[in-house]
Amino acid sequence: MSRLGRVGAETGTGWRSFVRRRTAVFFTFFFPIILIVIFGALVRTDPTGGGLFAEPPGYYVPGYLAVVVLFTPLSRMGSEVSRHREGKRFEKLATTPLSRGEWLLAQTLVNAVIIGLASLLILGLVVLLTGAEIAFSPLLVPYVLVGVVCFCGVGALLGSYADSQDGAIAASNAIGLPLLFLSETFISLEQLPGWFEPLVNLSPLTYFARGVRAATYPDAAAQSLAGVDPSIANLGILIVLAAVAFALGARSIPRTD
């Protein structure tokens, strides 16, 4: 079987495994919806005031998308790798032509489809419930795809080194929650201490948020990087980080258990 055939077969298996878990399907789409309803429709924003959620609704679109782009790959990949380790499945995988990189690519493709559908739902709800005025840039597609690749790699790392499936999920939450709020998604740099800015720049999610905001929210004050459009420059940085994360994640997956 060719490499394309192996990846395609494993992708189909991963997709069927996901849709059979009705609870996982429900919460994958339910969690970001609740977040939008609470913060976007109930709390609302106050552009004339200050503090948290003081920007217009369109400013927070990257944050809402980040919920699924960040949490879904971290939790799903972390638990999937850990579950395979506990079930001695990687030992069986080592006897097949499917490599670790191909296995991770197949799982990433499954996540890309799931998160792509969730992102469409989120964008529709943000516009409908909050009245956000956004530009539907074609750059949204590569941003979501590259973000999924990046955090699937990180999730694979967590699942490879966590001592259990529960440990992998706990680690994904411990990493995901700070990143979600401290990567220029819901909280701007101006609201953080000056000394914290270098740490913000270490987060891959920061470049996702900056780039998506530059592409979808023209009113955002986005600075060009070396004279390059910020929506393009941040995507380039995210691609590099995603390639590194994916390579490390594939390498961390054990050959045997």
GROMACS .gro file of C-alpha atoms in nm:
model
  257
    1MET     CA    1   0.000   0.000   0.000
    2SER     CA    2   0.128   0.348  -0.086
    3ARG     CA    3   0.191   0.618   0.172
    4LEU     CA    4  -0.121   0.802   0.058
    5GLY     CA    5  -0.324   0.484   0.098
    6ARG     CA    6  -0.187   0.419   0.448
    7VAL     CA    7  -0.260   0.773   0.564
    8GLY     CA    8  -0.606   0.764   0.405
    9ALA     CA    9  -0.695   0.436   0.573
   10GLU     CA   10  -0.579   0.556   0.913
   11THR     CA   11  -0.765   0.885   0.867
   12GLY     CA   12  -1.088   0.699   0.797
   13THR     CA   13  -1.037   0.485   1.106
   14GLY     CA   14  -0.972   0.793   1.320
   15TRP     CA   15  -1.282   0.970   1.187
   16ARG     CA   16  -1.509   0.672   1.256
   17SER     CA   17  -1.361   0.644   1.605
   18PHE     CA   18  -1.445   1.010   1.672
   19VAL     CA   19  -1.806   1.005   1.547
   20ARG     CA   20  -1.879   0.693   1.756
   21ARG     CA   21  -1.797   0.889   2.073
   22ARG     CA   22  -2.109   1.099   2.098
   23THR     CA   23  -1.997   1.277   2.415
   24ALA     CA   24  -1.674   1.387   2.248
   25VAL     CA   25  -1.864   1.509   1.942
   26PHE     CA   26  -2.111   1.701   2.157
   27PHE     CA   27  -1.857   1.884   2.374
   28THR     CA   28  -1.623   1.958   2.083
   29PHE     CA   29  -1.893   2.183   1.939
   30PHE     CA   30  -2.080   2.273   2.260
   31PHE     CA   31  -1.790   2.430   2.455
   32PRO     CA   32  -1.708   2.713   2.210
   33ILE     CA   33  -2.080   2.781   2.161
   34ILE     CA   34  -2.124   2.830   2.535
   35LEU     CA   35  -1.821   3.059   2.542
   36ILE     CA   36  -1.966   3.277   2.266
   37VAL     CA   37  -2.307   3.290   2.433
   38ILE     CA   38  -2.162   3.387   2.773
   39PHE     CA   39  -1.897   3.637   2.671
   40GLY     CA   40  -2.032   3.755   2.338
   41ALA     CA   41  -2.408   3.765   2.386
   42LEU     CA   42  -2.464   3.788   2.764
   43VAL     CA   43  -2.164   3.976   2.902
   44ARG     CA   44  -2.118   4.171   2.576
   45THR     CA   45  -1.841   4.420   2.511
   46ASP     CA   46  -1.816   4.785   2.603
   47PRO     CA   47  -1.599   4.962   2.344
   48THR     CA   48  -1.625   5.292   2.534
   49GLY     CA   49  -1.516   5.147   2.866
   50GLY     CA   50  -1.210   4.966   2.991
   51GLY     CA   51  -1.099   4.635   3.128
   52LEU     CA   52  -1.170   4.290   2.991
   53PHE     CA   53  -1.387   4.266   2.676
   54ALA     CA   54  -1.360   4.639   2.616
   55GLU     CA   55  -1.295   4.602   2.243
   56PRO     CA   56  -1.559   4.568   1.968
   57PRO     CA   57  -1.686   4.211   1.907
   58GLY     CA   58  -1.480   4.165   1.590
   59TYR     CA   59  -1.159   4.196   1.792
   60TYR     CA   60  -1.232   3.871   1.976
   61VAL     CA   61  -1.292   3.647   1.674
   62PRO     CA   62  -0.936   3.503   1.698
   63GLY     CA   63  -1.003   3.416   2.062
   64TYR     CA   64  -1.321   3.225   1.984
   65LEU     CA   65  -1.149   3.035   1.703
   66ALA     CA   66  -0.852   2.968   1.930
   67VAL     CA   67  -1.077   2.773   2.166
   68VAL     CA   68  -1.113   2.488   1.915
   69VAL     CA   69  -0.779   2.534   1.736
   70LEU     CA   70  -0.597   2.503   2.068
   71PHE     CA   71  -0.801   2.281   2.300
   72THR     CA   72  -0.934   2.022   2.057
   73PRO     CA   73  -0.593   1.909   1.922
   74LEU     CA   74  -0.428   1.923   2.264
   75SER     CA   75  -0.691   1.715   2.441
   76ARG     CA   76  -0.771   1.477   2.153
   77MET     CA   77  -0.412   1.407   2.054
   78GLY     CA   78  -0.291   1.389   2.412
   79SER     CA   79  -0.558   1.136   2.510
   80GLU     CA   80  -0.529   0.945   2.180
   81VAL     CA   81  -0.154   0.893   2.210
   82SER     CA   82  -0.185   0.805   2.577
   83ARG     CA   83  -0.469   0.560   2.503
   84HIS     CA   84  -0.258   0.392   2.235
   85ARG     CA   85   0.029   0.361   2.480
   86GLU     CA   86  -0.190   0.208   2.751
   87GLY     CA   87  -0.345  -0.034   2.503
   88LYS     CA   88  -0.005  -0.139   2.361
   89ARG     CA   89  -0.123  -0.025   2.019
   90PHE     CA   90   0.206   0.134   1.919
   91GLU     CA   91   0.370  -0.206   1.963
   92LYS     CA   92   0.131  -0.339   1.697
   93LEU     CA   93   0.181  -0.027   1.484
   94ALA     CA   94   0.554  -0.099   1.472
   95THR     CA   95   0.481  -0.423   1.285
   96THR     CA   96   0.296  -0.238   1.005
   97PRO     CA   97   0.431  -0.016   0.725
   98LEU     CA   98   0.260   0.287   0.885
   99SER     CA   99   0.526   0.517   1.030
  100ARG     CA  100   0.484   0.737   1.335
  101GLY     CA  101   0.479   1.050   1.119
  102GLU     CA  102   0.211   0.901   0.894
  103TRP     CA  103   0.001   0.803   1.194
  104LEU     CA  104   0.027   1.155   1.336
  105LEU     CA  105  -0.055   1.305   0.996
  106ALA     CA  106  -0.370   1.092   0.973
  107GLN     CA  107  -0.482   1.199   1.320
  108THR     CA  108  -0.406   1.561   1.230
  109LEU     CA  109  -0.626   1.536   0.920
  110VAL     CA  110  -0.914   1.408   1.134
  111ASN     CA  111  -0.867   1.700   1.371
  112ALA     CA  112  -0.849   1.942   1.077
  113VAL     CA  113  -1.192   1.831   0.952
  114ILE     CA  114  -1.345   1.849   1.300
  115ILE     CA  115  -1.198   2.190   1.377
  116GLY     CA  116  -1.280   2.324   1.031
  117LEU     CA  117  -1.647   2.244   1.086
  118ALA     CA  118  -1.638   2.389   1.437
  119SER     CA  119  -1.471   2.707   1.308
  120LEU     CA  120  -1.746   2.761   1.051
  121LEU     CA  121  -2.006   2.722   1.326
  122ILE     CA  122  -1.818   2.965   1.549
  123LEU     CA  123  -1.785   3.233   1.282
  124GLY     CA  124  -2.155   3.211   1.204
  125LEU     CA  125  -2.255   3.236   1.570
  126VAL     CA  126  -2.017   3.526   1.639
  127VAL     CA  127  -2.171   3.729   1.358
  128LEU     CA  128  -2.527   3.627   1.452
  129LEU     CA  129  -2.509   3.667   1.830
  130THR     CA  130  -2.260   3.950   1.874
  131GLY     CA  131  -2.307   4.148   1.554
  132ALA     CA  132  -1.935   4.137   1.488
  133GLU     CA  133  -1.824   4.296   1.163
  134ILE     CA  134  -1.548   4.083   1.017
  135ALA     CA  135  -1.387   4.022   0.680
  136PHE     CA  136  -1.406   3.660   0.568
  137SER     CA  137  -1.048   3.640   0.446
  138PRO     CA  138  -0.929   3.329   0.255
  139LEU     CA  139  -0.630   3.332   0.492
  140LEU     CA  140  -0.859   3.190   0.761
  141VAL     CA  141  -0.828   2.847   0.602
  142PRO     CA  142  -0.448   2.818   0.621
  143TYR     CA  143  -0.443   2.974   0.967
  144VAL     CA  144  -0.682   2.711   1.102
  145LEU     CA  145  -0.503   2.425   0.925
  146VAL     CA  146  -0.155   2.532   1.036
  147GLY     CA  147  -0.280   2.593   1.390
  148VAL     CA  148  -0.422   2.241   1.399
  149VAL     CA  149  -0.090   2.095   1.280
  150CYS     CA  150   0.098   2.290   1.545
  151PHE     CA  151  -0.116   2.190   1.840
  152CYS     CA  152  -0.156   1.830   1.725
  153GLY     CA  153   0.222   1.810   1.748
  154VAL     CA  154   0.215   1.957   2.098
  155GLY     CA  155  -0.068   1.720   2.195
  156ALA     CA  156   0.135   1.423   2.071
  157LEU     CA  157   0.422   1.537   2.292
  158LEU     CA  158   0.192   1.555   2.595
  159GLY     CA  159   0.045   1.212   2.527
  160SER     CA  160   0.389   1.058   2.477
  161TYR     CA  161   0.531   1.176   2.809
  162ALA     CA  162   0.225   1.184   3.037
  163ASP     CA  163   0.200   0.887   3.272
  164SER     CA  164  -0.168   0.821   3.191
  165GLN     CA  165  -0.460   0.935   2.979
  166ASP     CA  166  -0.593   1.143   3.269
  167GLY     CA  167  -0.248   1.296   3.306
  168ALA     CA  168  -0.242   1.389   2.937
  169ILE     CA  169  -0.582   1.560   2.961
  170ALA     CA  170  -0.479   1.742   3.279
  171ALA     CA  171  -0.157   1.859   3.113
  172SER     CA  172  -0.345   1.982   2.805
  173ASN     CA  173  -0.578   2.187   3.025
  174ALA     CA  174  -0.290   2.322   3.234
  175ILE     CA  175  -0.111   2.440   2.920
  176GLY     CA  176  -0.417   2.538   2.717
  177LEU     CA  177  -0.594   2.766   2.965
  178PRO     CA  178  -0.302   3.009   3.019
  179LEU     CA  179  -0.226   3.013   2.646
  180LEU     CA  180  -0.588   3.085   2.559
  181PHE     CA  181  -0.602   3.404   2.762
  182LEU     CA  182  -0.239   3.519   2.748
  183SER     CA  183  -0.173   3.503   2.373
  184GLU     CA  184  -0.341   3.826   2.258
  185THR     CA  185  -0.672   3.649   2.214
  186PHE     CA  186  -0.905   3.799   2.474
  187ILE     CA  187  -0.650   4.014   2.657
  188SER     CA  188  -0.442   4.270   2.468
  189LEU     CA  189  -0.075   4.340   2.540
  190GLU     CA  190  -0.170   4.680   2.684
  191GLN     CA  191  -0.358   4.504   2.964
  192LEU     CA  192  -0.056   4.295   3.064
  193PRO     CA  193   0.260   4.402   3.251
  194GLY     CA  194   0.542   4.516   3.024
  195TRP     CA  195   0.775   4.240   3.143
  196PHE     CA  196   0.527   3.975   3.025
  197GLU     CA  197   0.550   4.066   2.655
  198PRO     CA  198   0.849   3.836   2.579
  199LEU     CA  199   0.653   3.543   2.721
  200VAL     CA  200   0.353   3.626   2.502
  201ASN     CA  201   0.581   3.617   2.197
  202LEU     CA  202   0.685   3.259   2.284
  203SER     CA  203   0.331   3.128   2.236
  204PRO     CA  204   0.240   2.990   1.891
  205LEU     CA  205  -0.118   3.094   1.963
  206THR     CA  206  -0.005   3.458   1.972
  207TYR     CA  207   0.087   3.446   1.603
  208PHE     CA  208  -0.241   3.273   1.524
  209ALA     CA  209  -0.436   3.546   1.705
  210ARG     CA  210  -0.238   3.835   1.556
  211GLY     CA  211  -0.262   3.698   1.204
  212VAL     CA  212  -0.631   3.610   1.216
  213ARG     CA  213  -0.710   3.950   1.366
  214ALA     CA  214  -0.512   4.127   1.094
  215ALA     CA  215  -0.696   3.926   0.827
  216THR     CA  216  -1.050   3.952   0.964
  217TYR     CA  217  -1.060   4.276   1.162
  218PRO     CA  218  -0.923   4.567   0.956
  219ASP     CA  219  -0.968   4.814   1.244
  220ALA     CA  220  -0.708   4.632   1.455
  221ALA     CA  221  -0.382   4.822   1.492
  222ALA     CA  222  -0.153   4.552   1.353
  223GLN     CA  223   0.211   4.639   1.285
  224SER     CA  224   0.389   4.503   0.981
  225LEU     CA  225   0.689   4.276   1.037
  226ALA     CA  226   0.993   4.379   0.834
  227GLY     CA  227   0.759   4.553   0.592
  228VAL     CA  228   0.548   4.239   0.537
  229ASP     CA  229   0.171   4.239   0.578
  230PRO     CA  230   0.104   4.115   0.936
  231SER     CA  231  -0.153   3.861   0.817
  232ILE     CA  232   0.116   3.702   0.597
  233ALA     CA  233   0.412   3.747   0.832
  234ASN     CA  234   0.239   3.588   1.131
  235LEU     CA  235   0.129   3.296   0.914
  236GLY     CA  236   0.491   3.240   0.810
  237ILE     CA  237   0.603   3.232   1.174
  238LEU     CA  238   0.319   2.996   1.264
  239ILE     CA  239   0.414   2.761   0.977
  240VAL     CA  240   0.771   2.736   1.110
  241LEU     CA  241   0.650   2.669   1.464
  242ALA     CA  242   0.397   2.413   1.338
  243ALA     CA  243   0.667   2.226   1.142
  244VAL     CA  244   0.888   2.208   1.452
  245ALA     CA  245   0.601   2.099   1.678
  246PHE     CA  246   0.483   1.832   1.432
  247ALA     CA  247   0.836   1.692   1.388
  248LEU     CA  248   0.892   1.676   1.763
  249GLY     CA  249   0.549   1.523   1.818
  250ALA     CA  250   0.608   1.252   1.555
  251ARG     CA  251   0.949   1.172   1.700
  252SER     CA  252   0.812   1.149   2.054
  253ILE     CA  253   0.556   0.882   1.964
  254PRO     CA  254   0.699   0.552   2.094
  255ARG     CA  255   0.782   0.272   1.856
  256THR     CA  256   0.696   0.019   2.125
  257ASP     CA  257   0.529   0.043   2.467
   0.00000   0.00000   0.00000
